Amino acid sequence: MKLSVPGRTAAAVAVAVAGLLTTSAISTAAPAPKADAPKADAPKAAAAPDISVANVKAHLADLQSVADANGGNRAHGSAGYKASVDHLKKKLDEAGFTTSVQEFTAGGDTGYNLIADWPGGDESKTVMAGAHLDSVSDGPGINDNGSGSAAVLETALTVAREQYKPTKHLRFAWWGAEEIGLVGSSHYVDSLPGGDSSKISGYLNFDMISSPNAGYFVYDDDPTIEKTFKDYYAGLNIATEPDDEGDGRSDHAPFQQAGVPVGGLFTGAETTKSAAQAQKWGGTAGEPFDKCYHSSCDGASNIDETALDRNSDAVAYAVWGLSS
Ligand code: TRP
Ligand code: CA
Ligand code: ZN
């Protein structure tokens, strides 16, 4: 199924309609778009909100505290993982989401996926955004993947704050046991009732989106989702690169295998930033995008706040643009 971005379409239609009203009725050519401010009565597309990076950082501080209180990590099977789930669930319940915790077993331990549905919208066209919430056992997992978890959480809370009423149904997900083989997301996809994967019109994945030596990678999978993220970055005048090392390395993989259109963002893991990449993105050439990848130093300071802000706003841009 192809996704559309009605915000853009509506704007294009508005320009075309305005043009017809002001040019000869027999003219068939669309007039060149003008840079003028939109007319007061122009149809308004639901504009994606700015996501507060301060709020996203507060969620990261909470996840760091959870790790601190539970032996330094939030890994599958640990008390820190379950505490992370409970913390997010409470916030989502209070905001008006319908939440559920899906249990599974992996490596002899119980794992949990947290699913939050925003009531309303066409459930046969569900847009999902997700992130893995587990860390490795070596550290608190703040960039990997507190960053994606916090950005998706703040986007969901903003949906509630704005009482957003999208045409499509919205579902947010935080996966367990990604770090031991995409277990939670695979379990979710395998457990979908027959045919239900076709009701998911897109799955957006956010895993490592604030690497301290950040790159700006956009998954090159579904063309419509990819274009949505590229349009967002084009608006900021920031070059992106297709993520070609990600295939199969995060929770979008099981969705993609089930035929769901997927996309996402990534700021880089253990790979070294090239001179050309440092030229366009800043940061340090010859060093990894995240030198604390899967280690104990992936803590509260292991983030690039600018990348976190941009990518959090990009999450909302895509959620709004693909669901309206
Ligand atoms: N999923 C990996 C992890 O959690 C990180 C990773 C490496 C990744 N390459 C990627 C995520 C590309 C998304 C895209 O350890
Ligand atoms: Ca922001
Ligand atoms: Zn990860």
PDB file of N, CA, C and O in Angstrom, residues 5-78:
ATOM      1  N   VAL A   5       1.027  11.944   1.485  1.00  0.00           N
ATOM      2  CA  VAL A   5       1.254  13.010   2.446  1.00  0.00           C
ATOM      3  C   VAL A   5       0.245  14.115   2.142  1.00  0.00           C
ATOM      4  O   VAL A   5       0.511  15.013   1.360  1.00  0.00           O
ATOM      5  N   PRO A   6      -0.953  14.005   2.733  1.00  0.00           N
ATOM      6  CA  PRO A   6      -2.032  14.921   2.360  1.00  0.00           C
ATOM      7  C   PRO A   6      -1.693  16.386   2.626  1.00  0.00           C
ATOM      8  O   PRO A   6      -2.197  17.268   1.953  1.00  0.00           O
ATOM      9  N   GLY A   7      -0.848  16.655   3.606  1.00  0.00           N
ATOM     10  CA  GLY A   7      -0.474  18.047   3.883  1.00  0.00           C
ATOM     11  C   GLY A   7       0.041  18.719   2.628  1.00  0.00           C
ATOM     12  O   GLY A   7      -0.379  19.806   2.254  1.00  0.00           O
ATOM     13  N   ARG A   8       0.942  18.041   1.954  1.00  0.00           N
ATOM     14  CA  ARG A   8       1.521  18.601   0.738  1.00  0.00           C
ATOM     15  C   ARG A   8       0.489  18.670  -0.377  1.00  0.00           C
ATOM     16  O   ARG A   8       0.396  19.650  -1.089  1.00  0.00           O
ATOM     17  N   THR A   9      -0.291  17.588  -0.486  1.00  0.00           N
ATOM     18  CA  THR A   9      -1.289  17.558  -1.547  1.00  0.00           C
ATOM     19  C   THR A   9      -2.272  18.707  -1.364  1.00  0.00           C
ATOM     20  O   THR A   9      -2.583  19.422  -2.307  1.00  0.00           O
ATOM     21  N   ALA A  10      -2.725  18.914  -0.131  1.00  0.00           N
ATOM     22  CA  ALA A  10      -3.693  19.969   0.135  1.00  0.00           C
ATOM     23  C   ALA A  10      -3.103  21.330  -0.235  1.00  0.00           C
ATOM     24  O   ALA A  10      -3.775  22.175  -0.827  1.00  0.00           O
ATOM     25  N   ALA A  11      -1.839  21.521   0.085  1.00  0.00           N
ATOM     26  CA  ALA A  11      -1.203  22.800  -0.239  1.00  0.00           C
ATOM     27  C   ALA A  11      -1.146  22.991  -1.751  1.00  0.00           C
ATOM     28  O   ALA A  11      -1.430  24.067  -2.278  1.00  0.00           O
ATOM     29  N   ALA A  12      -0.812  21.911  -2.461  1.00  0.00           N
ATOM     30  CA  ALA A  12      -0.718  21.993  -3.913  1.00  0.00           C
ATOM     31  C   ALA A  12      -2.089  22.294  -4.506  1.00  0.00           C
ATOM     32  O   ALA A  12      -2.228  23.107  -5.422  1.00  0.00           O
ATOM     33  N   VAL A  13      -3.126  21.666  -3.963  1.00  0.00           N
ATOM     34  CA  VAL A  13      -4.477  21.909  -4.442  1.00  0.00           C
ATOM     35  C   VAL A  13      -4.865  23.356  -4.165  1.00  0.00           C
ATOM     36  O   VAL A  13      -5.438  24.032  -5.017  1.00  0.00           O
ATOM     37  N   ALA A  14      -4.515  23.851  -2.993  1.00  0.00           N
ATOM     38  CA  ALA A  14      -4.850  25.228  -2.642  1.00  0.00           C
ATOM     39  C   ALA A  14      -4.230  26.200  -3.648  1.00  0.00           C
ATOM     40  O   ALA A  14      -4.873  27.131  -4.117  1.00  0.00           O
ATOM     41  N   VAL A  15      -2.969  25.940  -4.014  1.00  0.00           N
ATOM     42  CA  VAL A  15      -2.295  26.802  -4.983  1.00  0.00           C
ATOM     43  C   VAL A  15      -3.008  26.727  -6.325  1.00  0.00           C
ATOM     44  O   VAL A  15      -3.301  27.734  -6.963  1.00  0.00           O
ATOM     45  N   ALA A  16      -3.359  25.490  -6.740  1.00  0.00           N
ATOM     46  CA  ALA A  16      -4.013  25.307  -8.035  1.00  0.00           C
ATOM     47  C   ALA A  16      -5.371  25.994  -8.039  1.00  0.00           C
ATOM     48  O   ALA A  16      -5.735  26.673  -9.005  1.00  0.00           O
ATOM     49  N   VAL A  17      -6.146  25.863  -6.977  1.00  0.00           N
ATOM     50  CA  VAL A  17      -7.470  26.470  -6.909  1.00  0.00           C
ATOM     51  C   VAL A  17      -7.345  27.986  -6.923  1.00  0.00           C
ATOM     52  O   VAL A  17      -8.031  28.668  -7.668  1.00  0.00           O
ATOM     53  N   ALA A  18      -6.424  28.505  -6.121  1.00  0.00           N
ATOM     54  CA  ALA A  18      -6.225  29.957  -6.099  1.00  0.00           C
ATOM     55  C   ALA A  18      -5.877  30.436  -7.510  1.00  0.00           C
ATOM     56  O   ALA A  18      -6.357  31.468  -7.972  1.00  0.00           O
ATOM     57  N   GLY A  19      -5.075  29.645  -8.210  1.00  0.00           N
ATOM     58  CA  GLY A  19      -4.672  30.017  -9.568  1.00  0.00           C
ATOM     59  C   GLY A  19      -5.860  30.063 -10.515  1.00  0.00           C
ATOM     60  O   GLY A  19      -6.004  30.986 -11.305  1.00  0.00           O
ATOM     61  N   LEU A  20      -6.755  29.082 -10.437  1.00  0.00           N
ATOM     62  CA  LEU A  20      -7.916  29.035 -11.321  1.00  0.00           C
ATOM     63  C   LEU A  20      -8.808  30.253 -11.110  1.00  0.00           C
ATOM     64  O   LEU A  20      -9.424  30.752 -12.037  1.00  0.00           O
ATOM     65  N   LEU A  21      -8.870  30.720  -9.880  1.00  0.00           N
ATOM     66  CA  LEU A  21      -9.737  31.857  -9.579  1.00  0.00           C
ATOM     67  C   LEU A  21      -9.168  33.160 -10.112  1.00  0.00           C
ATOM     68  O   LEU A  21      -9.893  34.113 -10.320  1.00  0.00           O
ATOM     69  N   THR A  22      -7.881  33.184 -10.337  1.00  0.00           N
ATOM     70  CA  THR A  22      -7.277  34.457 -10.720  1.00  0.00           C
ATOM     71  C   THR A  22      -6.765  34.457 -12.155  1.00  0.00           C
ATOM     72  O   THR A  22      -6.270  35.443 -12.634  1.00  0.00           O
ATOM     73  N   THR A  23      -6.860  33.316 -12.843  1.00  0.00           N
ATOM     74  CA  THR A  23      -6.407  33.294 -14.230  1.00  0.00           C
ATOM     75  C   THR A  23      -7.585  32.941 -15.128  1.00  0.00           C
ATOM     76  O   THR A  23      -8.648  32.556 -14.662  1.00  0.00           O
ATOM     77  N   SER A  24      -7.396  33.082 -16.420  1.00  0.00           N
ATOM     78  CA  SER A  24      -8.449  32.803 -17.398  1.00  0.00           C
ATOM     79  C   SER A  24      -9.022  31.406 -17.200  1.00  0.00           C
ATOM     80  O   SER A  24      -8.299  30.442 -16.950  1.00  0.00           O
ATOM     81  N   ALA A  25     -10.343  31.317 -17.325  1.00  0.00           N
ATOM     82  CA  ALA A  25     -11.012  30.041 -17.114  1.00  0.00           C
ATOM     83  C   ALA A  25     -10.606  29.004 -18.154  1.00  0.00           C
ATOM     84  O   ALA A  25     -10.735  27.813 -17.929  1.00  0.00           O
ATOM     85  N   ILE A  26     -10.142  29.449 -19.331  1.00  0.00           N
ATOM     86  CA  ILE A  26      -9.775  28.462 -20.360  1.00  0.00           C
ATOM     87  C   ILE A  26      -8.317  28.010 -20.218  1.00  0.00           C
ATOM     88  O   ILE A  26      -7.871  27.111 -20.892  1.00  0.00           O
ATOM     89  N   SER A  27      -7.612  28.654 -19.292  1.00  0.00           N
ATOM     90  CA  SER A  27      -6.230  28.242 -19.081  1.00  0.00           C
ATOM     91  C   SER A  27      -6.203  26.866 -18.427  1.00  0.00           C
ATOM     92  O   SER A  27      -6.914  26.613 -17.460  1.00  0.00           O
ATOM     93  N   THR A  28      -5.417  25.970 -18.986  1.00  0.00           N
ATOM     94  CA  THR A  28      -5.326  24.642 -18.385  1.00  0.00           C
ATOM     95  C   THR A  28      -4.015  24.472 -17.620  1.00  0.00           C
ATOM     96  O   THR A  28      -3.886  23.577 -16.801  1.00  0.00           O
ATOM     97  N   ALA A  29      -3.056  25.347 -17.898  1.00  0.00           N
ATOM     98  CA  ALA A  29      -1.770  25.199 -17.224  1.00  0.00           C
ATOM     99  C   ALA A  29      -1.864  25.744 -15.803  1.00  0.00           C
ATOM    100  O   ALA A  29      -2.458  26.792 -15.582  1.00  0.00           O
ATOM    101  N   ALA A  30      -1.311  25.003 -14.868  1.00  0.00           N
ATOM    102  CA  ALA A  30      -1.284  25.505 -13.490  1.00  0.00           C
ATOM    103  C   ALA A  30      -0.318  26.676 -13.417  1.00  0.00           C
ATOM    104  O   ALA A  30       0.753  26.638 -14.017  1.00  0.00           O
ATOM    105  N   PRO A  31      -0.696  27.734 -12.742  1.00  0.00           N
ATOM    106  CA  PRO A  31       0.198  28.878 -12.624  1.00  0.00           C
ATOM    107  C   PRO A  31       1.392  28.530 -11.732  1.00  0.00           C
ATOM    108  O   PRO A  31       1.298  27.624 -10.913  1.00  0.00           O
ATOM    109  N   ALA A  32       2.460  29.255 -11.922  1.00  0.00           N
ATOM    110  CA  ALA A  32       3.620  29.027 -11.066  1.00  0.00           C
ATOM    111  C   ALA A  32       3.237  29.344  -9.622  1.00  0.00           C
ATOM    112  O   ALA A  32       2.551  30.333  -9.381  1.00  0.00           O
ATOM    113  N   PRO A  33       3.624  28.471  -8.678  1.00  0.00           N
ATOM    114  CA  PRO A  33       3.287  28.754  -7.285  1.00  0.00           C
ATOM    115  C   PRO A  33       3.930  30.070  -6.847  1.00  0.00           C
ATOM    116  O   PRO A  33       5.046  30.378  -7.246  1.00  0.00           O
ATOM    117  N   LYS A  34       3.219  30.844  -6.091  1.00  0.00           N
ATOM    118  CA  LYS A  34       3.753  32.107  -5.576  1.00  0.00           C
ATOM    119  C   LYS A  34       4.211  31.917  -4.146  1.00  0.00           C
ATOM    120  O   LYS A  34       3.690  31.093  -3.421  1.00  0.00           O
ATOM    121  N   ALA A  35       5.142  32.716  -3.757  1.00  0.00           N
ATOM    122  CA  ALA A  35       5.696  32.614  -2.410  1.00  0.00           C
ATOM    123  C   ALA A  35       4.878  33.396  -1.391  1.00  0.00           C
ATOM    124  O   ALA A  35       5.221  33.460  -0.223  1.00  0.00           O
ATOM    125  N   ASP A  36       3.768  33.990  -1.854  1.00  0.00           N
ATOM    126  CA  ASP A  36       2.942  34.801  -0.954  1.00  0.00           C
ATOM    127  C   ASP A  36       2.439  33.982   0.233  1.00  0.00           C
ATOM    128  O   ASP A  36       2.304  32.773   0.149  1.00  0.00           O
ATOM    129  N   ALA A  37       2.093  34.680   1.291  1.00  0.00           N
ATOM    130  CA  ALA A  37       1.481  34.011   2.437  1.00  0.00           C
ATOM    131  C   ALA A  37       0.161  33.393   1.994  1.00  0.00           C
ATOM    132  O   ALA A  37      -0.524  33.956   1.132  1.00  0.00           O
ATOM    133  N   PRO A  38      -0.207  32.229   2.546  1.00  0.00           N
ATOM    134  CA  PRO A  38      -1.461  31.612   2.141  1.00  0.00           C
ATOM    135  C   PRO A  38      -2.650  32.505   2.474  1.00  0.00           C
ATOM    136  O   PRO A  38      -2.615  33.258   3.438  1.00  0.00           O
ATOM    137  N   LYS A  39      -3.693  32.435   1.664  1.00  0.00           N
ATOM    138  CA  LYS A  39      -4.919  33.205   1.931  1.00  0.00           C
ATOM    139  C   LYS A  39      -5.507  32.770   3.270  1.00  0.00           C
ATOM    140  O   LYS A  39      -5.362  31.617   3.673  1.00  0.00           O
ATOM    141  N   ALA A  40      -6.177  33.671   3.936  1.00  0.00           N
ATOM    142  CA  ALA A  40      -6.712  33.384   5.264  1.00  0.00           C
ATOM    143  C   ALA A  40      -7.673  32.196   5.239  1.00  0.00           C
ATOM    144  O   ALA A  40      -7.762  31.439   6.196  1.00  0.00           O
ATOM    145  N   ASP A  41      -8.377  32.017   4.112  1.00  0.00           N
ATOM    146  CA  ASP A  41      -9.354  30.938   4.064  1.00  0.00           C
ATOM    147  C   ASP A  41      -8.807  29.692   3.349  1.00  0.00           C
ATOM    148  O   ASP A  41      -9.559  28.802   3.007  1.00  0.00           O
ATOM    149  N   ALA A  42      -7.511  29.651   3.137  1.00  0.00           N
ATOM    150  CA  ALA A  42      -6.935  28.464   2.498  1.00  0.00           C
ATOM    151  C   ALA A  42      -7.138  27.255   3.409  1.00  0.00           C
ATOM    152  O   ALA A  42      -7.055  27.377   4.626  1.00  0.00           O
ATOM    153  N   PRO A  43      -7.439  26.066   2.810  1.00  0.00           N
ATOM    154  CA  PRO A  43      -7.626  24.892   3.665  1.00  0.00           C
ATOM    155  C   PRO A  43      -6.338  24.603   4.426  1.00  0.00           C
ATOM    156  O   PRO A  43      -5.248  24.663   3.859  1.00  0.00           O
ATOM    157  N   LYS A  44      -6.479  24.305   5.670  1.00  0.00           N
ATOM    158  CA  LYS A  44      -5.293  24.073   6.498  1.00  0.00           C
ATOM    159  C   LYS A  44      -5.054  22.586   6.670  1.00  0.00           C
ATOM    160  O   LYS A  44      -5.939  21.855   7.109  1.00  0.00           O
ATOM    161  N   ALA A  45      -3.870  22.143   6.355  1.00  0.00           N
ATOM    162  CA  ALA A  45      -3.489  20.772   6.686  1.00  0.00           C
ATOM    163  C   ALA A  45      -3.014  20.802   8.135  1.00  0.00           C
ATOM    164  O   ALA A  45      -2.508  21.813   8.601  1.00  0.00           O
ATOM    165  N   ALA A  46      -3.216  19.679   8.841  1.00  0.00           N
ATOM    166  CA  ALA A  46      -2.735  19.614  10.217  1.00  0.00           C
ATOM    167  C   ALA A  46      -1.221  19.706  10.186  1.00  0.00           C
ATOM    168  O   ALA A  46      -0.551  18.828   9.651  1.00  0.00           O
ATOM    169  N   ALA A  47      -0.687  20.793  10.724  1.00  0.00           N
ATOM    170  CA  ALA A  47       0.760  20.983  10.686  1.00  0.00           C
ATOM    171  C   ALA A  47       1.407  20.189  11.804  1.00  0.00           C
ATOM    172  O   ALA A  47       0.899  20.153  12.926  1.00  0.00           O
ATOM    173  N   ALA A  48       2.515  19.535  11.485  1.00  0.00           N
ATOM    174  CA  ALA A  48       3.216  18.786  12.516  1.00  0.00           C
ATOM    175  C   ALA A  48       3.769  19.759  13.549  1.00  0.00           C
ATOM    176  O   ALA A  48       4.311  20.800  13.209  1.00  0.00           O
ATOM    177  N   PRO A  49       3.630  19.433  14.831  1.00  0.00           N
ATOM    178  CA  PRO A  49       4.119  20.332  15.878  1.00  0.00           C
ATOM    179  C   PRO A  49       5.625  20.212  16.064  1.00  0.00           C
ATOM    180  O   PRO A  49       6.247  19.235  15.638  1.00  0.00           O
ATOM    181  N   ASP A  50       6.178  21.206  16.712  1.00  0.00           N
ATOM    182  CA  ASP A  50       7.563  21.155  17.158  1.00  0.00           C
ATOM    183  C   ASP A  50       7.602  20.303  18.427  1.00  0.00           C
ATOM    184  O   ASP A  50       6.840  20.532  19.363  1.00  0.00           O
ATOM    185  N   ILE A  51       8.460  19.305  18.444  1.00  0.00           N
ATOM    186  CA  ILE A  51       8.592  18.461  19.637  1.00  0.00           C
ATOM    187  C   ILE A  51       9.620  19.098  20.565  1.00  0.00           C
ATOM    188  O   ILE A  51      10.702  19.488  20.128  1.00  0.00           O
ATOM    189  N   SER A  52       9.267  19.200  21.818  1.00  0.00           N
ATOM    190  CA  SER A  52      10.150  19.832  22.807  1.00  0.00           C
ATOM    191  C   SER A  52      11.341  18.931  23.114  1.00  0.00           C
ATOM    192  O   SER A  52      11.184  17.859  23.706  1.00  0.00           O
ATOM    193  N   VAL A  53      12.528  19.394  22.726  1.00  0.00           N
ATOM    194  CA  VAL A  53      13.716  18.572  23.006  1.00  0.00           C
ATOM    195  C   VAL A  53      13.993  18.549  24.508  1.00  0.00           C
ATOM    196  O   VAL A  53      14.572  17.583  25.024  1.00  0.00           O
ATOM    197  N   ALA A  54      13.535  19.570  25.228  1.00  0.00           N
ATOM    198  CA  ALA A  54      13.682  19.567  26.694  1.00  0.00           C
ATOM    199  C   ALA A  54      12.884  18.409  27.289  1.00  0.00           C
ATOM    200  O   ALA A  54      13.360  17.700  28.194  1.00  0.00           O
ATOM    201  N   ASN A  55      11.680  18.196  26.764  1.00  0.00           N
ATOM    202  CA  ASN A  55      10.879  17.071  27.255  1.00  0.00           C
ATOM    203  C   ASN A  55      11.517  15.734  26.878  1.00  0.00           C
ATOM    204  O   ASN A  55      11.510  14.788  27.665  1.00  0.00           O
ATOM    205  N   VAL A  56      12.065  15.658  25.657  1.00  0.00           N
ATOM    206  CA  VAL A  56      12.724  14.413  25.238  1.00  0.00           C
ATOM    207  C   VAL A  56      13.915  14.132  26.159  1.00  0.00           C
ATOM    208  O   VAL A  56      14.120  12.994  26.609  1.00  0.00           O
ATOM    209  N   LYS A  57      14.673  15.170  26.469  1.00  0.00           N
ATOM    210  CA  LYS A  57      15.828  14.998  27.370  1.00  0.00           C
ATOM    211  C   LYS A  57      15.389  14.585  28.770  1.00  0.00           C
ATOM    212  O   LYS A  57      16.085  13.821  29.449  1.00  0.00           O
ATOM    213  N   ALA A  58      14.244  15.107  29.203  1.00  0.00           N
ATOM    214  CA  ALA A  58      13.728  14.695  30.520  1.00  0.00           C
ATOM    215  C   ALA A  58      13.391  13.202  30.525  1.00  0.00           C
ATOM    216  O   ALA A  58      13.658  12.501  31.513  1.00  0.00           O
ATOM    217  N   HIS A  59      12.854  12.704  29.410  1.00  0.00           N
ATOM    218  CA  HIS A  59      12.585  11.248  29.331  1.00  0.00           C
ATOM    219  C   HIS A  59      13.902  10.463  29.393  1.00  0.00           C
ATOM    220  O   HIS A  59      13.971   9.397  30.008  1.00  0.00           O
ATOM    221  N   LEU A  60      14.932  10.997  28.746  1.00  0.00           N
ATOM    222  CA  LEU A  60      16.244  10.316  28.788  1.00  0.00           C
ATOM    223  C   LEU A  60      16.804  10.304  30.215  1.00  0.00           C
ATOM    224  O   LEU A  60      17.386   9.304  30.655  1.00  0.00           O
ATOM    225  N   ALA A  61      16.628  11.421  30.924  1.00  0.00           N
ATOM    226  CA  ALA A  61      17.094  11.479  32.323  1.00  0.00           C
ATOM    227  C   ALA A  61      16.342  10.441  33.166  1.00  0.00           C
ATOM    228  O   ALA A  61      16.939   9.782  34.032  1.00  0.00           O
ATOM    229  N   ASP A  62      15.054  10.290  32.887  1.00  0.00           N
ATOM    230  CA  ASP A  62      14.271   9.270  33.609  1.00  0.00           C
ATOM    231  C   ASP A  62      14.823   7.867  33.336  1.00  0.00           C
ATOM    232  O   ASP A  62      14.943   7.049  34.256  1.00  0.00           O
ATOM    233  N   LEU A  63      15.145   7.593  32.069  1.00  0.00           N
ATOM    234  CA  LEU A  63      15.661   6.260  31.728  1.00  0.00           C
ATOM    235  C   LEU A  63      17.031   6.032  32.367  1.00  0.00           C
ATOM    236  O   LEU A  63      17.349   4.920  32.811  1.00  0.00           O
ATOM    237  N   GLN A  64      17.845   7.091  32.428  1.00  0.00           N
ATOM    238  CA  GLN A  64      19.138   6.975  33.119  1.00  0.00           C
ATOM    239  C   GLN A  64      18.914   6.653  34.595  1.00  0.00           C
ATOM    240  O   GLN A  64      19.605   5.799  35.167  1.00  0.00           O
ATOM    241  N   SER A  65      17.934   7.319  35.217  1.00  0.00           N
ATOM    242  CA  SER A  65      17.634   7.049  36.639  1.00  0.00           C
ATOM    243  C   SER A  65      17.173   5.616  36.843  1.00  0.00           C
ATOM    244  O   SER A  65      17.537   4.969  37.830  1.00  0.00           O
ATOM    245  N   VAL A  66      16.374   5.127  35.906  1.00  0.00           N
ATOM    246  CA  VAL A  66      15.917   3.730  35.982  1.00  0.00           C
ATOM    247  C   VAL A  66      17.127   2.797  35.947  1.00  0.00           C
ATOM    248  O   VAL A  66      17.232   1.855  36.752  1.00  0.00           O
ATOM    249  N   ALA A  67      18.057   3.059  35.036  1.00  0.00           N
ATOM    250  CA  ALA A  67      19.264   2.218  34.961  1.00  0.00           C
ATOM    251  C   ALA A  67      20.065   2.324  36.267  1.00  0.00           C
ATOM    252  O   ALA A  67      20.490   1.302  36.833  1.00  0.00           O
ATOM    253  N   ASP A  68      20.235   3.567  36.745  1.00  0.00           N
ATOM    254  CA  ASP A  68      21.019   3.774  37.977  1.00  0.00           C
ATOM    255  C   ASP A  68      20.445   2.985  39.155  1.00  0.00           C
ATOM    256  O   ASP A  68      21.186   2.466  39.992  1.00  0.00           O
ATOM    257  N   ALA A  69      19.111   2.903  39.184  1.00  0.00           N
ATOM    258  CA  ALA A  69      18.450   2.235  40.312  1.00  0.00           C
ATOM    259  C   ALA A  69      18.418   0.722  40.140  1.00  0.00           C
ATOM    260  O   ALA A  69      17.952   0.002  41.036  1.00  0.00           O
ATOM    261  N   ASN A  70      18.886   0.237  38.989  1.00  0.00           N
ATOM    262  CA  ASN A  70      18.749  -1.196  38.696  1.00  0.00           C
ATOM    263  C   ASN A  70      20.038  -1.809  38.171  1.00  0.00           C
ATOM    264  O   ASN A  70      20.025  -2.568  37.194  1.00  0.00           O
ATOM    265  N   GLY A  71      21.144  -1.439  38.783  1.00  0.00           N
ATOM    266  CA  GLY A  71      22.408  -2.086  38.438  1.00  0.00           C
ATOM    267  C   GLY A  71      23.044  -1.587  37.152  1.00  0.00           C
ATOM    268  O   GLY A  71      23.927  -2.245  36.596  1.00  0.00           O
ATOM    269  N   GLY A  72      22.580  -0.420  36.652  1.00  0.00           N
ATOM    270  CA  GLY A  72      23.296   0.232  35.547  1.00  0.00           C
ATOM    271  C   GLY A  72      22.852  -0.118  34.147  1.00  0.00           C
ATOM    272  O   GLY A  72      23.480   0.322  33.176  1.00  0.00           O
ATOM    273  N   ASN A  73      21.784  -0.897  34.019  1.00  0.00           N
ATOM    274  CA  ASN A  73      21.324  -1.182  32.652  1.00  0.00           C
ATOM    275  C   ASN A  73      19.807  -1.378  32.620  1.00  0.00           C
ATOM    276  O   ASN A  73      19.136  -1.395  33.657  1.00  0.00           O
ATOM    277  N   ARG A  74      19.283  -1.531  31.406  1.00  0.00           N
ATOM    278  CA  ARG A  74      17.845  -1.744  31.182  1.00  0.00           C
ATOM    279  C   ARG A  74      17.664  -2.904  30.194  1.00  0.00           C
ATOM    280  O   ARG A  74      16.860  -2.861  29.284  1.00  0.00           O
ATOM    281  N   ALA A  75      18.472  -3.928  30.410  1.00  0.00           N
ATOM    282  CA  ALA A  75      18.516  -5.049  29.459  1.00  0.00           C
ATOM    283  C   ALA A  75      17.327  -5.995  29.618  1.00  0.00           C
ATOM    284  O   ALA A  75      16.726  -6.089  30.696  1.00  0.00           O
ATOM    285  N   HIS A  76      17.033  -6.715  28.544  1.00  0.00           N
ATOM    286  CA  HIS A  76      16.000  -7.766  28.566  1.00  0.00           C
ATOM    287  C   HIS A  76      16.213  -8.685  29.768  1.00  0.00           C
ATOM    288  O   HIS A  76      17.340  -9.103  30.039  1.00  0.00           O
ATOM    289  N   GLY A  77      15.130  -8.961  30.476  1.00  0.00           N
ATOM    290  CA  GLY A  77      15.209  -9.877  31.619  1.00  0.00           C
ATOM    291  C   GLY A  77      15.582  -9.197  32.924  1.00  0.00           C
ATOM    292  O   GLY A  77      15.526  -9.833  33.978  1.00  0.00           O
ATOM    293  N   SER A  78      15.938  -7.906  32.862  1.00  0.00           N
ATOM    294  CA  SER A  78      16.361  -7.203  34.083  1.00  0.00           C
ATOM    295  C   SER A  78      15.208  -6.410  34.687  1.00  0.00           C
ATOM    296  O   SER A  78      14.215  -6.097  34.009  1.00  0.00           O
TER     297      SER A  78
END
